GROMACS .gro file of C-alpha atoms in nm:
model
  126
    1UNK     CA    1  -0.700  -3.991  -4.451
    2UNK     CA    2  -0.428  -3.707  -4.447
    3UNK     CA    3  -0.403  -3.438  -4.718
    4UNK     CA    4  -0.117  -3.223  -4.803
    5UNK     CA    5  -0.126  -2.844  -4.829
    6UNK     CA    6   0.114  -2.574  -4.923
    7UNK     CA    7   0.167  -2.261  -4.727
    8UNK     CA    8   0.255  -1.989  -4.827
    9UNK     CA    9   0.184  -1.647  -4.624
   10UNK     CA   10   0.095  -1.611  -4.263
   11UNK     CA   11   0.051  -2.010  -4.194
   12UNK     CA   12   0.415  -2.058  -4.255
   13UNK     CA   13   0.683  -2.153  -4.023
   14UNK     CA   14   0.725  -1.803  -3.758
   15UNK     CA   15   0.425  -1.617  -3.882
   16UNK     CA   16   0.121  -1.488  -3.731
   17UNK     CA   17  -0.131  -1.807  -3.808
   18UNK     CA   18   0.236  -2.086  -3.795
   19UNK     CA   19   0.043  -2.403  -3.866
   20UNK     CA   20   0.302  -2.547  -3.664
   21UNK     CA   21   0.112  -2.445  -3.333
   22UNK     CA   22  -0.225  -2.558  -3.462
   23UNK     CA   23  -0.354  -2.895  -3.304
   24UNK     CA   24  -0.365  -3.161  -3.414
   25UNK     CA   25   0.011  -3.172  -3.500
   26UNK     CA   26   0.062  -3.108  -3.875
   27UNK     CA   27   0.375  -3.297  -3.992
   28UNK     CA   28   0.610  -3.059  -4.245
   29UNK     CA   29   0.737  -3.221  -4.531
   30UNK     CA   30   0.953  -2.980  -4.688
   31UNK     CA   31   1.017  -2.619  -4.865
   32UNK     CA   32   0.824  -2.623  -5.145
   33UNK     CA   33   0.756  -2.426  -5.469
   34UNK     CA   34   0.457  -2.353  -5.730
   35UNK     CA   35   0.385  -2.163  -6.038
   36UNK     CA   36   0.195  -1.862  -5.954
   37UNK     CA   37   0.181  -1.468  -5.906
   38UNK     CA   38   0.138  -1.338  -5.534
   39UNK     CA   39  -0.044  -1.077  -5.430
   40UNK     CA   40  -0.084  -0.849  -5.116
   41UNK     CA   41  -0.394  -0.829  -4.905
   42UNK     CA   42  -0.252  -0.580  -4.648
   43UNK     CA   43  -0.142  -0.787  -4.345
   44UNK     CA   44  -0.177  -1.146  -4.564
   45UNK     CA   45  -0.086  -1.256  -4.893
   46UNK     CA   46  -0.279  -1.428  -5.141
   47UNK     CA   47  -0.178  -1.623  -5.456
   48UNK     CA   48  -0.330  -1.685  -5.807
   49UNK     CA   49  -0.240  -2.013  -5.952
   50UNK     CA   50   0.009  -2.007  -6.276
   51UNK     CA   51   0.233  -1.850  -6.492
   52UNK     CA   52   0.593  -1.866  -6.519
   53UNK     CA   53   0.694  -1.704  -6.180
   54UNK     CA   54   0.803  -1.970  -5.883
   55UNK     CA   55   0.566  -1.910  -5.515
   56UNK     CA   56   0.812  -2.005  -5.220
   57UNK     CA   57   0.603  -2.210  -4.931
   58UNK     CA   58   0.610  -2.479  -4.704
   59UNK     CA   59   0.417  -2.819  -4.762
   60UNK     CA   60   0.252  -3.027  -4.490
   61UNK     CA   61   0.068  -3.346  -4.428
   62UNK     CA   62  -0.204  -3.257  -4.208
   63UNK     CA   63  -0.516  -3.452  -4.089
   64UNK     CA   64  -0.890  -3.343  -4.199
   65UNK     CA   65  -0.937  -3.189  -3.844
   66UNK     CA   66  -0.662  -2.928  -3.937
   67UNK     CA   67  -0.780  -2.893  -4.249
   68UNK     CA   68  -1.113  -2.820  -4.106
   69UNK     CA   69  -1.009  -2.557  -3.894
   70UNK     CA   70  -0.806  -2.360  -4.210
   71UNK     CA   71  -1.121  -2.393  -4.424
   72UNK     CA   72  -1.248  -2.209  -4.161
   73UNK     CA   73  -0.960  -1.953  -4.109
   74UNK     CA   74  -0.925  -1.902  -4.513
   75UNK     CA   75  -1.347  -1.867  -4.471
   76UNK     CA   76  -1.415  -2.141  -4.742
   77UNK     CA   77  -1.606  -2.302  -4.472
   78UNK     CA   78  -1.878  -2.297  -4.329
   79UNK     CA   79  -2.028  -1.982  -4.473
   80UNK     CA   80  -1.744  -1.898  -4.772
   81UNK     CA   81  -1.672  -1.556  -4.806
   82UNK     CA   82  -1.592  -1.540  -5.156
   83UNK     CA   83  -1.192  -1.439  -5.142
   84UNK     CA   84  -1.046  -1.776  -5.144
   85UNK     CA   85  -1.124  -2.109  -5.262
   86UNK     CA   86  -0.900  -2.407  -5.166
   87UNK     CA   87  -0.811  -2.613  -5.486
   88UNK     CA   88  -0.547  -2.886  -5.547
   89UNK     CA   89  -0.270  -2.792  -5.731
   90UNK     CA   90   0.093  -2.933  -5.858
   91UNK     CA   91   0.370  -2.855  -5.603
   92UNK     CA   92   0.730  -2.931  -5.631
   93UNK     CA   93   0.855  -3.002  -5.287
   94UNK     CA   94   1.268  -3.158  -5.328
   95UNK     CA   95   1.248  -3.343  -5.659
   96UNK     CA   96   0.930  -3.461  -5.602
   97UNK     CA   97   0.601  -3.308  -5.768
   98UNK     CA   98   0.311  -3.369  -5.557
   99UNK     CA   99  -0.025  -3.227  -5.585
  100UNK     CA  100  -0.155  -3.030  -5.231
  101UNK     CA  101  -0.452  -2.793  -5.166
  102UNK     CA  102  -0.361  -2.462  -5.157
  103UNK     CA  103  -0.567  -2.161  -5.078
  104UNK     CA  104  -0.625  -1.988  -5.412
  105UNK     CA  105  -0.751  -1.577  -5.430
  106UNK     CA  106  -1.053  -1.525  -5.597
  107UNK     CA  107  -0.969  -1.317  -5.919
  108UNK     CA  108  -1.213  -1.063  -5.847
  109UNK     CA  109  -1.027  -0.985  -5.516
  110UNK     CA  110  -0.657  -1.004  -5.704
  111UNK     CA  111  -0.863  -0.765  -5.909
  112UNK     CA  112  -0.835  -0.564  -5.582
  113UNK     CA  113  -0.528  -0.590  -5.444
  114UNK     CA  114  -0.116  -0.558  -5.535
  115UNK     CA  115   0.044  -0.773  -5.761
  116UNK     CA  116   0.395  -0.862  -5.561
  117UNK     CA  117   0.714  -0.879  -5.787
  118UNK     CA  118   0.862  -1.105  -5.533
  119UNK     CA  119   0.718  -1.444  -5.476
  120UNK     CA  120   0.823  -1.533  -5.130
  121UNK     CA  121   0.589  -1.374  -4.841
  122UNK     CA  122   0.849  -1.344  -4.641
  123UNK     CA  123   1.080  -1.112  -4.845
  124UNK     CA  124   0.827  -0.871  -4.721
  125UNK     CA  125   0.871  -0.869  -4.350
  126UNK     CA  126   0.670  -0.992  -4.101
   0.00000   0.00000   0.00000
């Protein structure tokens, strides 16, 4: 069974955690888009899920294994660490509306951190 998630900060295409170099081989689908506000966590971004601004990302079909291993790097698994939770969510990717996990920021640490006016990560630099 594959699952589908959206990137959209340091796992994207020429950034610091590219998924792209992450075994086994995750397979992109497209540039993809979701309803949400973005926020910076220093170095990484995070994103709370709706509104009426557009998130710019990347979506990928990826197999549990890599999913697995960004549980791990988002630390949802094995001992979560309270700052993200990975939930599926509605993603349009083309024309097409597909649902994907994405790795959501806790409100209490958006609470904490800068609410981005932009909503691409990598309007930011790298």
């Amino acid at each position: 069974m594959h699952h589908l998630v959206f990137v959209y900060g340091t796992l994207r295409i020429g950034q610091r955690n590219d998924i792209n170099l992450k075994t086994p081989q995750p397979l992109f689908m497209g540039m993809a888009r979701v309803k949400g506000q973005l926020y910076s966590r220093g170095w990484y971004p995070g994103i709370r899920l709706g509104g009426e601004q557009w998130v710019q990302g990347e979506m990928y079909d990826i197999s549990p294994a890599l999913l697995a291993q960004l549980d791990v790097l988002e630390e949802v698994a094995p001992v979560p660490s309270g700052e993200y939770q990975r939930v599926p969510a509605e993603v349009l990717c083309g024309e097409h509306k597909l649902v994907c996990e994405i790795y959501e920021l806790s409100a209490d640490f958006a609470a904490q951190s800068q609410l981005l006016d932009q909503g691409d990560w990598l309007a930011y630099g790298p």
